[in-house]
PDB file of C-alpha atoms and ligand atoms in Angstrom:
ATOM      1  CA  MET A   1     -25.864 -16.250 -24.478  1.00 78.00           C
ATOM      2  CA  PRO A   2     -24.450 -14.487 -21.581  1.00 95.00           C
ATOM      3  CA  VAL A   3     -26.195 -15.621 -18.105  1.00 98.00           C
ATOM      4  CA  CYS A   4     -26.747 -13.159 -15.177  1.00 98.00           C
ATOM      5  CA  TRP A   5     -29.159 -13.197 -12.452  1.00 98.00           C
ATOM      6  CA  LEU A   6     -31.566 -11.021 -11.800  1.00 98.00           C
ATOM      7  CA  ASN A   7     -33.928 -10.447  -8.491  1.00 98.00           C
ATOM      8  CA  GLY A   8     -33.856 -14.226  -7.809  1.00 97.00           C
ATOM      9  CA  ALA A   9     -33.330 -15.850 -11.205  1.00 98.00           C
ATOM     10  CA  PHE A  10     -31.134 -16.252 -13.930  1.00 98.00           C
ATOM     11  CA  VAL A  11     -31.719 -14.886 -17.633  1.00 98.00           C
ATOM     12  CA  ASP A  12     -30.347 -14.187 -20.361  1.00 98.00           C
ATOM     13  CA  GLU A  13     -28.546 -10.920 -20.106  1.00 98.00           C
ATOM     14  CA  HIS A  14     -30.163  -9.808 -23.102  1.00 96.00           C
ATOM     15  CA  GLU A  15     -33.523 -10.017 -21.615  1.00 96.00           C
ATOM     16  CA  ALA A  16     -32.546  -8.991 -18.429  1.00 98.00           C
ATOM     17  CA  THR A  17     -34.567  -5.305 -17.699  1.00 97.00           C
ATOM     18  CA  VAL A  18     -34.930  -2.520 -14.587  1.00 98.00           C
ATOM     19  CA  SER A  19     -37.276  -0.014 -14.471  1.00 98.00           C
ATOM     20  CA  ILE A  20     -36.329   3.515 -15.350  1.00 98.00           C
ATOM     21  CA  PHE A  21     -37.844   3.868 -11.555  1.00 98.00           C
ATOM     22  CA  ASP A  22     -35.148   2.307  -9.597  1.00 98.00           C
ATOM     23  CA  ARG A  23     -33.386   4.063  -7.671  1.00 98.00           C
ATOM     24  CA  GLY A  24     -30.190   2.660  -8.230  1.00 98.00           C
ATOM     25  CA  LEU A  25     -30.855   4.527 -11.928  1.00 98.00           C
ATOM     26  CA  LEU A  26     -32.412   7.604 -10.630  1.00 98.00           C
ATOM     27  CA  PHE A  27     -30.136   8.647  -7.945  1.00 98.00           C
ATOM     28  CA  GLY A  28     -27.341   6.223  -7.599  1.00 98.00           C
ATOM     29  CA  ASP A  29     -28.675   4.425  -4.606  1.00 98.00           C
ATOM     30  CA  GLY A  30     -26.779   1.431  -4.215  1.00 98.00           C
ATOM     31  CA  VAL A  31     -24.136  -0.677  -3.074  1.00 98.00           C
ATOM     32  CA  TYR A  32     -21.419  -3.186  -5.796  1.00 98.00           C
ATOM     33  CA  GLU A  33     -18.896  -5.552  -5.479  1.00 98.00           C
ATOM     34  CA  VAL A  34     -16.434  -7.134  -8.206  1.00 98.00           C
ATOM     35  CA  ALA A  35     -14.820 -10.332  -7.597  1.00 98.00           C
ATOM     36  CA  ALA A  36     -11.984 -11.557  -9.245  1.00 98.00           C
ATOM     37  CA  VAL A  37     -12.461 -15.416 -11.146  1.00 98.00           C
ATOM     38  CA  LEU A  38      -9.684 -17.649 -11.198  1.00 98.00           C
ATOM     39  CA  ASN A  39      -9.357 -21.252 -12.265  1.00 97.00           C
ATOM     40  CA  GLY A  40     -13.286 -21.079 -12.649  1.00 98.00           C
ATOM     41  CA  ARG A  41     -13.326 -20.313  -9.045  1.00 98.00           C
ATOM     42  CA  LEU A  42     -14.295 -16.775  -7.177  1.00 98.00           C
ATOM     43  CA  LEU A  43     -11.374 -15.855  -5.302  1.00 98.00           C
ATOM     44  CA  ASP A  44     -11.976 -14.255  -1.627  1.00 98.00           C
ATOM     45  CA  ALA A  45     -15.828 -14.204  -2.453  1.00 98.00           C
ATOM     46  CA  ASP A  46     -16.509 -14.164   1.191  1.00 98.00           C
ATOM     47  CA  ARG A  47     -14.386 -10.725   2.289  1.00 98.00           C
ATOM     48  CA  HIS A  48     -16.188  -8.729  -0.844  1.00 98.00           C
ATOM     49  CA  LEU A  49     -19.449  -9.790   0.606  1.00 98.00           C
ATOM     50  CA  SER A  50     -18.283  -8.810   3.965  1.00 98.00           C
ATOM     51  CA  ARG A  51     -17.197  -5.971   2.385  1.00 98.00           C
ATOM     52  CA  LEU A  52     -21.287  -5.967   0.954  1.00 98.00           C
ATOM     53  CA  THR A  53     -22.865  -6.606   4.029  1.00 98.00           C
ATOM     54  CA  ARG A  54     -21.661  -3.237   5.081  1.00 98.00           C
ATOM     55  CA  SER A  55     -21.598  -1.484   2.497  1.00 98.00           C
ATOM     56  CA  MET A  56     -25.366  -1.728   2.720  1.00 98.00           C
ATOM     57  CA  HIS A  57     -25.552  -1.693   6.614  1.00 98.00           C
ATOM     58  CA  GLU A  58     -23.687   1.928   5.866  1.00 98.00           C
ATOM     59  CA  ILE A  59     -26.718   2.830   3.203  1.00 98.00           C
ATOM     60  CA  ALA A  60     -29.579   1.187   5.884  1.00 98.00           C
ATOM     61  CA  LEU A  61     -30.581  -1.276   2.570  1.00 98.00           C
ATOM     62  CA  PRO A  62     -32.280  -4.254   3.890  1.00 96.00           C
ATOM     63  CA  VAL A  63     -30.879  -7.615   3.693  1.00 95.00           C
ATOM     64  CA  MET A  64     -32.324  -9.802   1.249  1.00 94.00           C
ATOM     65  CA  GLN A  65     -30.337 -13.482   0.969  1.00 96.00           C
ATOM     66  CA  SER A  66     -27.346 -14.399   3.125  1.00 97.00           C
ATOM     67  CA  GLU A  67     -23.906 -13.900   1.941  1.00 98.00           C
ATOM     68  CA  ALA A  68     -23.089 -17.559   1.587  1.00 98.00           C
ATOM     69  CA  GLU A  69     -26.522 -17.796  -1.093  1.00 98.00           C
ATOM     70  CA  TRP A  70     -24.679 -14.479  -2.663  1.00 98.00           C
ATOM     71  CA  ILE A  71     -21.592 -16.288  -3.473  1.00 98.00           C
ATOM     72  CA  GLU A  72     -23.520 -19.326  -4.559  1.00 98.00           C
ATOM     73  CA  ILE A  73     -25.003 -17.297  -7.466  1.00 98.00           C
ATOM     74  CA  MET A  74     -21.741 -15.747  -8.249  1.00 98.00           C
ATOM     75  CA  GLN A  75     -19.918 -18.696  -8.442  1.00 98.00           C
ATOM     76  CA  SER A  76     -23.287 -20.765 -10.477  1.00 98.00           C
ATOM     77  CA  LEU A  77     -22.456 -17.433 -13.154  1.00 98.00           C
ATOM     78  CA  ALA A  78     -18.715 -18.050 -13.159  1.00 98.00           C
ATOM     79  CA  THR A  79     -19.809 -21.737 -14.529  1.00 98.00           C
ATOM     80  CA  GLN A  80     -22.517 -21.176 -16.628  1.00 98.00           C
ATOM     81  CA  ASN A  81     -20.858 -18.726 -18.537  1.00 98.00           C
ATOM     82  CA  GLY A  82     -17.726 -20.565 -18.711  1.00 98.00           C
ATOM     83  CA  VAL A  83     -15.632 -17.525 -17.568  1.00 98.00           C
ATOM     84  CA  GLU A  84     -12.023 -19.345 -16.253  1.00 97.00           C
ATOM     85  CA  GLU A  85     -10.245 -15.667 -15.879  1.00 98.00           C
ATOM     86  CA  GLY A  86     -12.411 -12.979 -15.249  1.00 98.00           C
ATOM     87  CA  LEU A  87     -14.816 -11.064 -12.321  1.00 98.00           C
ATOM     88  CA  VAL A  88     -18.677 -10.982 -10.840  1.00 98.00           C
ATOM     89  CA  TYR A  89     -20.287  -7.611 -10.616  1.00 99.00           C
ATOM     90  CA  LEU A  90     -22.853  -7.514  -8.337  1.00 98.00           C
ATOM     91  CA  GLN A  91     -25.232  -4.828  -7.494  1.00 98.00           C
ATOM     92  CA  VAL A  92     -27.678  -4.414  -4.811  1.00 98.00           C
ATOM     93  CA  THR A  93     -30.031  -1.058  -5.129  1.00 98.00           C
ATOM     94  CA  ARG A  94     -33.224   0.221  -2.918  1.00 98.00           C
ATOM     95  CA  GLY A  95     -35.147  -0.869  -5.760  1.00 98.00           C
ATOM     96  CA  VAL A  96     -38.402   0.865  -7.412  1.00 98.00           C
ATOM     97  CA  ALA A  97     -40.265   3.415  -6.200  1.00 98.00           C
ATOM     98  CA  GLU A  98     -41.544   7.005  -7.455  1.00 97.00           C
ATOM     99  CA  ARG A  99     -38.996   9.416  -7.337  1.00 98.00           C
ATOM    100  CA  ASP A 100     -38.677  11.462  -4.464  1.00 97.00           C
ATOM    101  CA  PHE A 101     -35.054  11.813  -2.481  1.00 98.00           C
ATOM    102  CA  PRO A 102     -35.896  10.351   1.086  1.00 98.00           C
ATOM    103  CA  PHE A 103     -36.167   6.556   1.186  1.00 97.00           C
ATOM    104  CA  PRO A 104     -39.764   5.073  -0.019  1.00 96.00           C
ATOM    105  CA  PRO A 105     -41.717   3.408   2.625  1.00 91.00           C
ATOM    106  CA  ALA A 106     -41.943  -0.031   1.198  1.00 90.00           C
ATOM    107  CA  VAL A 107     -40.197  -1.426  -1.512  1.00 94.00           C
ATOM    108  CA  THR A 108     -37.718  -4.079  -2.642  1.00 97.00           C
ATOM    109  CA  PRO A 109     -34.285  -4.012  -3.808  1.00 98.00           C
ATOM    110  CA  THR A 110     -33.176  -4.678  -6.757  1.00 98.00           C
ATOM    111  CA  MET A 111     -30.694  -7.433  -6.903  1.00 98.00           C
ATOM    112  CA  PHE A 112     -28.570  -8.299 -10.249  1.00 98.00           C
ATOM    113  CA  ALA A 113     -24.906  -9.903 -11.123  1.00 98.00           C
ATOM    114  CA  TYR A 114     -23.062 -11.024 -13.780  1.00 98.00           C
ATOM    115  CA  ALA A 115     -19.662 -12.624 -14.843  1.00 98.00           C
ATOM    116  CA  ARG A 116     -17.015 -11.747 -17.076  1.00 98.00           C
ATOM    117  CA  ARG A 117     -13.766 -13.097 -18.992  1.00 98.00           C
ATOM    118  CA  LYS A 118     -10.721 -11.127 -18.369  1.00 97.00           C
ATOM    119  CA  ARG A 119      -7.277 -11.522 -18.910  1.00 96.00           C
ATOM    120  CA  LEU A 120      -5.764 -12.162 -14.944  1.00 96.00           C
ATOM    121  CA  SER A 121      -2.532 -14.710 -15.345  1.00 92.00           C
ATOM    122  CA  ASP A 122      -1.342 -12.927 -18.692  1.00 92.00           C
ATOM    123  CA  ASP A 123      -2.774  -9.444 -17.834  1.00 93.00           C
ATOM    124  CA  PRO A 124      -1.957  -7.136 -21.177  1.00 95.00           C
ATOM    125  CA  ASN A 125      -0.855  -4.083 -18.705  1.00 96.00           C
ATOM    126  CA  ALA A 126       1.357  -5.897 -16.202  1.00 96.00           C
ATOM    127  CA  GLY A 127       4.139  -4.587 -18.056  1.00 97.00           C
ATOM    128  CA  GLY A 128       3.593  -0.859 -15.989  1.00 98.00           C
ATOM    129  CA  VAL A 129       1.040   1.623 -16.491  1.00 98.00           C
ATOM    130  CA  ARG A 130       0.730   5.112 -16.406  1.00 98.00           C
ATOM    131  CA  LEU A 131      -1.124   7.115 -14.385  1.00 98.00           C
ATOM    132  CA  LEU A 132      -2.302  10.437 -14.330  1.00 98.00           C
ATOM    133  CA  THR A 133      -3.113  12.668 -11.073  1.00 98.00           C
ATOM    134  CA  VAL A 134      -6.417  14.736 -11.079  1.00 98.00           C
ATOM    135  CA  PRO A 135      -8.271  16.114  -7.231  1.00 98.00           C
ATOM    136  CA  ASP A 136     -10.330  13.931  -5.445  1.00 98.00           C
ATOM    137  CA  ILE A 137     -14.027  15.476  -6.086  1.00 98.00           C
ATOM    138  CA  ARG A 138     -16.060  12.960  -4.638  1.00 98.00           C
ATOM    139  CA  TRP A 139     -18.258  12.916  -1.437  1.00 97.00           C
ATOM    140  CA  VAL A 140     -16.997  12.569   1.878  1.00 97.00           C
ATOM    141  CA  ARG A 141     -17.941   8.787   2.481  1.00 98.00           C
ATOM    142  CA  ARG A 142     -15.430   6.918   0.181  1.00 98.00           C
ATOM    143  CA  ASP A 143     -15.298   3.554   2.144  1.00 98.00           C
ATOM    144  CA  ILE A 144     -19.188   3.026   1.064  1.00 98.00           C
ATOM    145  CA  LYS A 145     -18.443   0.986  -2.205  1.00 98.00           C
ATOM    146  CA  SER A 146     -21.707   2.621  -3.596  1.00 98.00           C
ATOM    147  CA  THR A 147     -22.790   2.895  -7.408  1.00 98.00           C
ATOM    148  CA  SER A 148     -22.602   6.975  -7.179  1.00 98.00           C
ATOM    149  CA  LEU A 149     -19.335   7.130  -9.461  1.00 98.00           C
ATOM    150  CA  LEU A 150     -19.893   9.729 -11.537  1.00 98.00           C
ATOM    151  CA  ALA A 151     -16.682  11.957 -10.245  1.00 98.00           C
ATOM    152  CA  GLN A 152     -14.456   8.327 -10.565  1.00 98.00           C
ATOM    153  CA  VAL A 153     -15.957   8.262 -14.110  1.00 98.00           C
ATOM    154  CA  LEU A 154     -14.948  11.927 -14.920  1.00 98.00           C
ATOM    155  CA  SER A 155     -11.443  11.374 -13.476  1.00 98.00           C
ATOM    156  CA  LYS A 156     -10.954   7.987 -15.511  1.00 98.00           C
ATOM    157  CA  GLN A 157     -12.359   9.351 -18.273  1.00 98.00           C
ATOM    158  CA  THR A 158      -9.942  12.539 -17.910  1.00 98.00           C
ATOM    159  CA  ALA A 159      -7.040   9.945 -17.495  1.00 98.00           C
ATOM    160  CA  ARG A 160      -7.827   7.808 -20.867  1.00 98.00           C
ATOM    161  CA  ALA A 161      -7.916  10.787 -22.623  1.00 98.00           C
ATOM    162  CA  ASN A 162      -4.218  11.362 -21.663  1.00 98.00           C
ATOM    163  CA  GLY A 163      -3.100   8.662 -22.728  1.00 97.00           C
ATOM    164  CA  ALA A 164      -3.303   7.147 -18.749  1.00 98.00           C
ATOM    165  CA  PHE A 165      -4.290   3.622 -17.419  1.00 98.00           C
ATOM    166  CA  GLU A 166      -5.768   4.519 -14.121  1.00 98.00           C
ATOM    167  CA  ALA A 167      -6.219   8.394 -12.501  1.00 98.00           C
ATOM    168  CA  LEU A 168      -4.320   8.733  -9.305  1.00 98.00           C
ATOM    169  CA  MET A 169      -6.475  11.071  -7.022  1.00 98.00           C
ATOM    170  CA  HIS A 170      -5.461  13.828  -4.489  1.00 98.00           C
ATOM    171  CA  ASP A 171      -6.568  16.247  -1.796  1.00 98.00           C
ATOM    172  CA  ASP A 172      -4.633  18.655  -2.280  1.00 98.00           C
ATOM    173  CA  GLY A 173      -1.340  16.916  -2.767  1.00 98.00           C
ATOM    174  CA  VAL A 174      -2.194  13.807  -0.403  1.00 98.00           C
ATOM    175  CA  VAL A 175      -2.594  10.604  -2.408  1.00 98.00           C
ATOM    176  CA  THR A 176      -6.137   9.254  -1.657  1.00 98.00           C
ATOM    177  CA  GLU A 177      -6.417   6.155  -4.040  1.00 98.00           C
ATOM    178  CA  GLY A 178      -6.457   5.445  -7.589  1.00 98.00           C
ATOM    179  CA  GLY A 179     -10.140   5.932  -9.632  1.00 98.00           C
ATOM    180  CA  ALA A 180     -10.772   2.040  -8.795  1.00 98.00           C
ATOM    181  CA  SER A 181      -7.637   0.894  -7.029  1.00 98.00           C
ATOM    182  CA  THR A 182      -5.855   1.501  -4.701  1.00 98.00           C
ATOM    183  CA  ILE A 183      -2.449   3.256  -4.788  1.00 99.00           C
ATOM    184  CA  TRP A 184       1.280   2.027  -3.119  1.00 99.00           C
ATOM    185  CA  ILE A 185       4.891   3.602  -2.967  1.00 98.00           C
ATOM    186  CA  VAL A 186       7.830   2.269  -2.021  1.00 98.00           C
ATOM    187  CA  ARG A 187      10.250   4.746  -0.839  1.00 97.00           C
ATOM    188  CA  GLY A 188      13.423   3.641   1.412  1.00 95.00           C
ATOM    189  CA  GLY A 189      12.579   0.130   0.878  1.00 96.00           C
ATOM    190  CA  VAL A 190       9.351   0.846   2.865  1.00 98.00           C
ATOM    191  CA  LEU A 191       6.041   0.093   1.279  1.00 98.00           C
ATOM    192  CA  TYR A 192       3.461   2.836   2.038  1.00 98.00           C
ATOM    193  CA  THR A 193      -0.455   2.855   1.335  1.00 98.00           C
ATOM    194  CA  ARG A 194      -3.003   5.579   3.040  1.00 98.00           C
ATOM    195  CA  PRO A 195      -4.465   4.354   6.463  1.00 98.00           C
ATOM    196  CA  LEU A 196      -8.075   3.341   6.306  1.00 98.00           C
ATOM    197  CA  SER A 197     -10.618   6.094   6.910  1.00 98.00           C
ATOM    198  CA  ARG A 198     -13.627   7.313   5.513  1.00 98.00           C
ATOM    199  CA  ASP A 199     -11.565   8.709   3.153  1.00 98.00           C
ATOM    200  CA  VAL A 200     -10.381   5.600   0.859  1.00 98.00           C
ATOM    201  CA  LEU A 201     -12.218   2.551   0.057  1.00 98.00           C
ATOM    202  CA  ALA A 202     -11.209  -0.545   2.408  1.00 98.00           C
ATOM    203  CA  GLY A 203      -9.434  -2.640  -0.796  1.00 98.00           C
ATOM    204  CA  ILE A 204      -9.792  -6.741  -0.258  1.00 98.00           C
ATOM    205  CA  THR A 205      -6.422  -6.526  -2.647  1.00 98.00           C
ATOM    206  CA  ARG A 206      -4.960  -4.387  -0.090  1.00 98.00           C
ATOM    207  CA  ASP A 207      -5.712  -6.147   2.943  1.00 98.00           C
ATOM    208  CA  VAL A 208      -4.055  -8.926   1.056  1.00 98.00           C
ATOM    209  CA  THR A 209      -1.201  -7.425  -0.194  1.00 98.00           C
ATOM    210  CA  LEU A 210      -0.514  -6.112   3.382  1.00 98.00           C
ATOM    211  CA  ALA A 211      -0.686 -10.043   4.221  1.00 98.00           C
ATOM    212  CA  LEU A 212       1.890 -11.327   1.342  1.00 98.00           C
ATOM    213  CA  ALA A 213       3.481  -8.255   2.080  1.00 98.00           C
ATOM    214  CA  GLY A 214       4.131  -8.594   5.846  1.00 98.00           C
ATOM    215  CA  GLU A 215       4.958 -12.177   5.415  1.00 98.00           C
ATOM    216  CA  ALA A 216       7.408 -11.515   2.574  1.00 98.00           C
ATOM    217  CA  GLY A 217       9.147  -9.818   5.253  1.00 98.00           C
ATOM    218  CA  PHE A 218       8.761  -6.115   3.676  1.00 98.00           C
ATOM    219  CA  VAL A 219       8.214  -3.391   6.463  1.00 98.00           C
ATOM    220  CA  VAL A 220       4.860  -1.804   5.520  1.00 98.00           C
ATOM    221  CA  ARG A 221       3.721   1.947   6.653  1.00 98.00           C
ATOM    222  CA  GLU A 222      -0.332   2.777   6.622  1.00 98.00           C
ATOM    223  CA  ARG A 223       0.231   6.345   6.039  1.00 98.00           C
ATOM    224  CA  ALA A 224      -1.143   9.478   3.750  1.00 98.00           C
ATOM    225  CA  PHE A 225       1.750  10.329   1.119  1.00 98.00           C
ATOM    226  CA  THR A 226       2.034  13.717  -1.399  1.00 98.00           C
ATOM    227  CA  VAL A 227       1.803  13.337  -5.001  1.00 98.00           C
ATOM    228  CA  ALA A 228       5.531  14.455  -4.992  1.00 98.00           C
ATOM    229  CA  GLN A 229       6.366  11.599  -2.954  1.00 98.00           C
ATOM    230  CA  ALA A 230       4.858   9.028  -5.581  1.00 98.00           C
ATOM    231  CA  HIS A 231       6.565  10.992  -8.304  1.00 98.00           C
ATOM    232  CA  ALA A 232       9.636  10.276  -6.313  1.00 98.00           C
ATOM    233  CA  ALA A 233       9.283   7.023  -5.440  1.00 98.00           C
ATOM    234  CA  THR A 234      11.487   3.682  -6.066  1.00 98.00           C
ATOM    235  CA  GLU A 235       8.751   2.120  -6.767  1.00 98.00           C
ATOM    236  CA  CYS A 236       4.862   2.476  -6.971  1.00 98.00           C
ATOM    237  CA  PHE A 237       1.835  -0.274  -7.909  1.00 98.00           C
ATOM    238  CA  LEU A 238      -1.894   0.012  -7.392  1.00 98.00           C
ATOM    239  CA  THR A 239      -4.160  -3.177  -6.580  1.00 98.00           C
ATOM    240  CA  SER A 240      -7.579  -4.415  -6.852  1.00 98.00           C
ATOM    241  CA  ALA A 241      -9.579  -7.034  -7.781  1.00 98.00           C
ATOM    242  CA  THR A 242      -9.102  -7.535 -11.048  1.00 97.00           C
ATOM    243  CA  SER A 243      -5.982  -6.489 -11.331  1.00 98.00           C
ATOM    244  CA  PHE A 244      -4.038  -7.879  -8.489  1.00 98.00           C
ATOM    245  CA  VAL A 245      -1.171  -5.821  -7.957  1.00 98.00           C
ATOM    246  CA  LEU A 246       0.088  -4.108 -10.868  1.00 98.00           C
ATOM    247  CA  PRO A 247       3.703  -2.268 -11.662  1.00 98.00           C
ATOM    248  CA  VAL A 248       3.094   1.944 -12.053  1.00 98.00           C
ATOM    249  CA  THR A 249       5.763   2.572 -13.816  1.00 98.00           C
ATOM    250  CA  THR A 250       5.124   6.293 -14.843  1.00 98.00           C
ATOM    251  CA  ILE A 251       3.087   8.949 -12.801  1.00 98.00           C
ATOM    252  CA  ASP A 252       2.088  12.510 -15.165  1.00 98.00           C
ATOM    253  CA  GLU A 253       5.144  12.620 -17.056  1.00 97.00           C
ATOM    254  CA  THR A 254       7.218  10.808 -14.912  1.00 98.00           C
ATOM    255  CA  PRO A 255       9.126   8.022 -15.040  1.00 98.00           C
ATOM    256  CA  ILE A 256       8.998   6.330 -11.451  1.00 98.00           C
ATOM    257  CA  ALA A 257      12.855   5.005 -10.925  1.00 97.00           C
ATOM    258  CA  ASP A 258      14.376   3.956 -14.051  1.00 96.00           C
ATOM    259  CA  GLY A 259      10.635   3.118 -15.349  1.00 97.00           C
ATOM    260  CA  ALA A 260      10.184  -0.406 -15.266  1.00 98.00           C
ATOM    261  CA  PRO A 261       8.414  -3.088 -12.532  1.00 98.00           C
ATOM    262  CA  GLY A 262      10.477  -2.725  -9.140  1.00 97.00           C
ATOM    263  CA  ALA A 263      11.369  -5.934  -7.681  1.00 98.00           C
ATOM    264  CA  ILE A 264       9.099  -5.891  -4.501  1.00 98.00           C
ATOM    265  CA  THR A 265       6.180  -5.159  -6.503  1.00 98.00           C
ATOM    266  CA  ARG A 266       7.189  -7.930  -8.582  1.00 98.00           C
ATOM    267  CA  ALA A 267       7.548  -9.968  -5.974  1.00 98.00           C
ATOM    268  CA  LEU A 268       4.402  -8.796  -4.061  1.00 98.00           C
ATOM    269  CA  ARG A 269       2.836  -9.580  -7.664  1.00 98.00           C
ATOM    270  CA  THR A 270       4.135 -13.100  -8.088  1.00 98.00           C
ATOM    271  CA  ALA A 271       3.033 -13.974  -4.408  1.00 98.00           C
ATOM    272  CA  TYR A 272      -0.681 -13.070  -5.312  1.00 98.00           C
ATOM    273  CA  PHE A 273      -0.961 -15.169  -8.095  1.00 97.00           C
ATOM    274  CA  ALA A 274       0.408 -17.776  -5.739  1.00 97.00           C
ATOM    275  CA  ARG A 275      -1.766 -17.449  -3.422  1.00 98.00           C
ATOM    276  CA  GLY A 276      -4.936 -17.184  -5.769  1.00 97.00           C
ATOM    277  CA  LEU A 277      -3.694 -20.206  -7.298  1.00 96.00           C
ATOM    278  CA  SER A 278      -3.573 -21.940  -4.053  1.00 96.00           C
ATOM    279  CA  LEU A 279      -6.897 -21.011  -3.108  1.00 97.00           C
ATOM    280  CA  THR A 280      -8.614 -21.933  -6.764  1.00 96.00           C
ATOM    281  CA  SER A 281      -6.766 -25.037  -7.840  1.00 92.00           C
ATOM    282  CA  ARG A 282      -9.447 -27.771  -7.536  1.00 68.00           C
TER     283      ARG A 282
HETATM  284  N1  LIG B   1     -10.511   2.120  -4.375  1.00 85.67           N
HETATM  285  C1  LIG B   1     -11.426   2.338  -5.112  1.00 85.67           C
HETATM  286  C2  LIG B   1     -11.977   3.424  -5.183  1.00 85.67           C
HETATM  287  C3  LIG B   1     -11.670   1.387  -5.529  1.00 85.67           C
HETATM  288  O1  LIG B   1     -13.237   1.121  -7.070  1.00 85.67           O
HETATM  289  C4  LIG B   1     -11.677   0.226  -5.998  1.00 85.67           C
HETATM  290  C5  LIG B   1     -11.930  -1.015  -6.521  1.00 85.67           C
HETATM  291  O2  LIG B   1     -12.638  -0.969  -7.327  1.00 85.67           O
HETATM  292  C6  LIG B   1     -10.248   0.131  -4.980  1.00 85.67           C
HETATM  293  C7  LIG B   1     -10.101   0.878  -4.251  1.00 85.67           C
HETATM  294  C8  LIG B   1      -9.802  -1.434  -4.803  1.00 85.67           C
HETATM  295  O3  LIG B   1     -10.566  -2.313  -3.755  1.00 85.67           O
HETATM  296  P1  LIG B   1     -10.781  -3.851  -4.217  1.00 85.67           P
HETATM  297  O4  LIG B   1      -9.201  -4.322  -3.833  1.00 85.67           O
HETATM  298  O5  LIG B   1     -11.192  -4.131  -2.937  1.00 85.67           O
HETATM  299  O6  LIG B   1     -10.770  -4.230  -5.393  1.00 85.67           O
END
């Protein structure tokens, strides 16, 4: 039976329950993280936990345990569940209280985490995926990794219903990000991704990819680009904790260049794996 972690104890996933009065359920009043597992080891867990701490601070959630304690729990979940390649998900909500919008006076956060297998080294989508452009209908604090994800649920559902892997969200034609990923394009040999602000989530994979691109000698500009520029790009890819660097070969009905993963994209995907494997090999 898969084991998860809930409020301080490892329990059978099927026996882990939370109250109908949990504010995560009632209001989406919570934050979360997803970290990859490679070689049975967490990848970049410290970076994910730093972002969790920031998200918690932004919505005034009290810190109940240290980042190191979280990492120990997450690693233990991967190990106990025999996950060699996959992910660990964690969530913190404001906790259980009578339904009222303002923060309850005294409430203990609900915390849980679980592990899942996912193919990372032989990702079936590595040959390239299709994006579908949709208006970005989210709130204005997209830098917080909030569990209020209805806009992304609807966007990604529209994408899937139209045969696309991921939504490409835009504000009035200017790309913000993917439904659960950071979007990059290559134009004139230069890599572009949107600069960090409240408009987008500060992707951990984005950060690592920026460093790898620099090490490989690629020129990167953190600059916003339009849907039209994405359609006309010579390469496009997305990054996320469990997709790493994933080629995008079609946007809407438009193939990107010749419709095959580009050379820079492939080089960065290879570099990402090499780094991941070296950090997680025991
Ligand atoms: N942008 C959004 C909206 C996301 O939900 C995610 C990941 O879930 C990302 C970007 C990529 O972030 P990371 O690379 O940390 O997984």
